[in-house]
Short mmCIF file of C-alpha atoms in Angstrom, two decimals:
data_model
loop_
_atom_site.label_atom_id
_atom_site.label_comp_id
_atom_site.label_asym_id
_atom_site.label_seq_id
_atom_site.Cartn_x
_atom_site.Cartn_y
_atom_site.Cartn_z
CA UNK A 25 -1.08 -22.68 -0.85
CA UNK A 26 -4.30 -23.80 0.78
CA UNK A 27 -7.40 -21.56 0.91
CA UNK A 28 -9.26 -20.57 4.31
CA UNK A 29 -11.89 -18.49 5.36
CA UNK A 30 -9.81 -16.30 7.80
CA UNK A 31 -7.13 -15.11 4.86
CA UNK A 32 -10.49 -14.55 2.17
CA UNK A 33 -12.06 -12.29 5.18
CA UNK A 34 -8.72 -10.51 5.67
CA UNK A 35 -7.60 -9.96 2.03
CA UNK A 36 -11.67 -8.31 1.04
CA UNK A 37 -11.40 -6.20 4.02
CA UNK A 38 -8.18 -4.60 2.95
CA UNK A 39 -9.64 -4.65 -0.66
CA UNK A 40 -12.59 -2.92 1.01
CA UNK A 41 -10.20 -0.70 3.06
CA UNK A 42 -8.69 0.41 -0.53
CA UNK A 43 -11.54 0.64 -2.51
CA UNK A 44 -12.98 3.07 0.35
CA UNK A 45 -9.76 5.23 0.57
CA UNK A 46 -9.91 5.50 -2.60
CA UNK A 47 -13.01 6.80 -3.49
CA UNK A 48 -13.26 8.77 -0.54
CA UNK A 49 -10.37 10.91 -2.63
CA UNK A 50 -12.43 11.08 -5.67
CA UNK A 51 -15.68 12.30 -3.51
CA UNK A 52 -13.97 15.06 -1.17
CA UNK A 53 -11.44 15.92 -3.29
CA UNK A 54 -8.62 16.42 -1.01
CA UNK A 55 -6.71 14.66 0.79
CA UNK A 56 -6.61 16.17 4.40
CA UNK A 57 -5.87 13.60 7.12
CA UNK A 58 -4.45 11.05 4.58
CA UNK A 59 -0.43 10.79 4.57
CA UNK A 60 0.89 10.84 1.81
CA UNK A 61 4.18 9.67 3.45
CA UNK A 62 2.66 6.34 5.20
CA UNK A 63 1.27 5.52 1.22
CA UNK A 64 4.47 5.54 0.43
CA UNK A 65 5.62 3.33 3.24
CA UNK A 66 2.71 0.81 2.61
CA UNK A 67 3.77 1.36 -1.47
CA UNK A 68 7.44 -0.04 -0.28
CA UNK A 69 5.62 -2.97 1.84
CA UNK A 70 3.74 -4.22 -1.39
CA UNK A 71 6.52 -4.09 -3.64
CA UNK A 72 9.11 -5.64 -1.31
CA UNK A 73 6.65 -8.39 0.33
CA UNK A 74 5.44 -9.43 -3.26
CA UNK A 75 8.51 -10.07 -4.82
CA UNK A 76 8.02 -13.79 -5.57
CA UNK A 77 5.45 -12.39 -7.69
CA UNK A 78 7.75 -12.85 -10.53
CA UNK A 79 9.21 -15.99 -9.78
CA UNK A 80 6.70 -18.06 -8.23
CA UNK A 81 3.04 -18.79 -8.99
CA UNK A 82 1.12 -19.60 -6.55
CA UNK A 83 -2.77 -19.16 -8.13
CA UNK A 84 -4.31 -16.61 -9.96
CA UNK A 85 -6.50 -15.31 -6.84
CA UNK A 86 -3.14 -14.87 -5.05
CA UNK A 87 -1.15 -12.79 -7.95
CA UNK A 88 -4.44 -11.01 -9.34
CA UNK A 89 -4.74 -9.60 -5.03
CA UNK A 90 -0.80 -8.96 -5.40
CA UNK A 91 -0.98 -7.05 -8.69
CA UNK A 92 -4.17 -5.16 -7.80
CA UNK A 93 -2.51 -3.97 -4.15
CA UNK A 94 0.25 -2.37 -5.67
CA UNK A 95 -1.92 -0.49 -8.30
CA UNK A 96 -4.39 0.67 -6.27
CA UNK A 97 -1.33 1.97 -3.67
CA UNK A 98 0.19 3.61 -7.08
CA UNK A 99 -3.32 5.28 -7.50
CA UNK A 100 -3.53 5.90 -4.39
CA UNK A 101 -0.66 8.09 -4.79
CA UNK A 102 -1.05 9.63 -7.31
CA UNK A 103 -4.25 10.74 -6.47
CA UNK A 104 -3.11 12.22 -2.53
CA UNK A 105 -0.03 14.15 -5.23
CA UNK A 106 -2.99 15.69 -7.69
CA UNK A 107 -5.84 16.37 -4.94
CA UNK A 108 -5.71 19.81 -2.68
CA UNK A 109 -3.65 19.12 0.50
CA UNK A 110 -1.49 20.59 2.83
CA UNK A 111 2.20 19.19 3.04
CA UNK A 112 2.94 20.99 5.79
CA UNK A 113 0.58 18.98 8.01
CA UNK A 114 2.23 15.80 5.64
CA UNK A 115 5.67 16.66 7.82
CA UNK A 116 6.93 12.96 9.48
CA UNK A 117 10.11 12.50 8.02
CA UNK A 118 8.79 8.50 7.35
CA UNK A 119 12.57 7.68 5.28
CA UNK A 120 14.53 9.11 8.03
CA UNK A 121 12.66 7.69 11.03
CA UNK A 122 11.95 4.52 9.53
CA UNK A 123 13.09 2.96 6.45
CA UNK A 124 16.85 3.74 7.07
CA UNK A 125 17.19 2.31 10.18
CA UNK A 126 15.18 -0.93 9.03
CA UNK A 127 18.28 -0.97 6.32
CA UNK A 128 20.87 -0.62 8.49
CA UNK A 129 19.50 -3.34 10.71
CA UNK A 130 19.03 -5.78 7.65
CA UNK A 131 22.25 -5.21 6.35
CA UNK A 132 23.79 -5.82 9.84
CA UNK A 133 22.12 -8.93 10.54
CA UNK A 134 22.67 -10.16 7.00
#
């Protein structure tokens, strides 16, 4: 897999994106206006899109980005569950609007 500018710019801007997110929970505290429900979403995103993590290598930049994008969106977590927030403002049912119907389309073009 070849290198190019345009990927390196895109993957240390959502590393920067992270990283930001991130530490933006460990200055304020809470998480109010983060959803904890689309971390979740982006959580099933990693894992699914990097499964050839396991059986193909492709170059330690690519699998260290890979490994580091689903810790940080386990942190990420895990952080949003710990810090002060309201789940009532948390309220779009994100499995029921969206990942079951992505199933059921999957399975029925499969």
């Amino acid at each position: 897999m070849s290198q190019n500018i345009f990927r390196f710019t895109g993957d240390m801007c959502r590393l920067l994106a992270k990283i930001l997110l991130l530490r933006r929970l460990y200055t304020a505290r809470n998480a109010q206006g983060i959803s904890l429900g689309t971390q979740y979403l982006y959580l099933l995103v990693c894992i699914t899109r990097y499964t050839d993590l396991f059986t193909t290598f492709y170059g330690i930049y690519n699998s260290v980005l890979k490994i580091f994008f689903i810790a940080i969106e386990i942190c990420l977590i895990i952080k949003i569950k710990r810090s002060d927030r309201d789940p009532e403002l948390d309220n779009f049912p994100a499995i029921k609007c969206l990942v079951l119907p992505c199933l059921l389309l999957t399975l029925v073009q499969s």
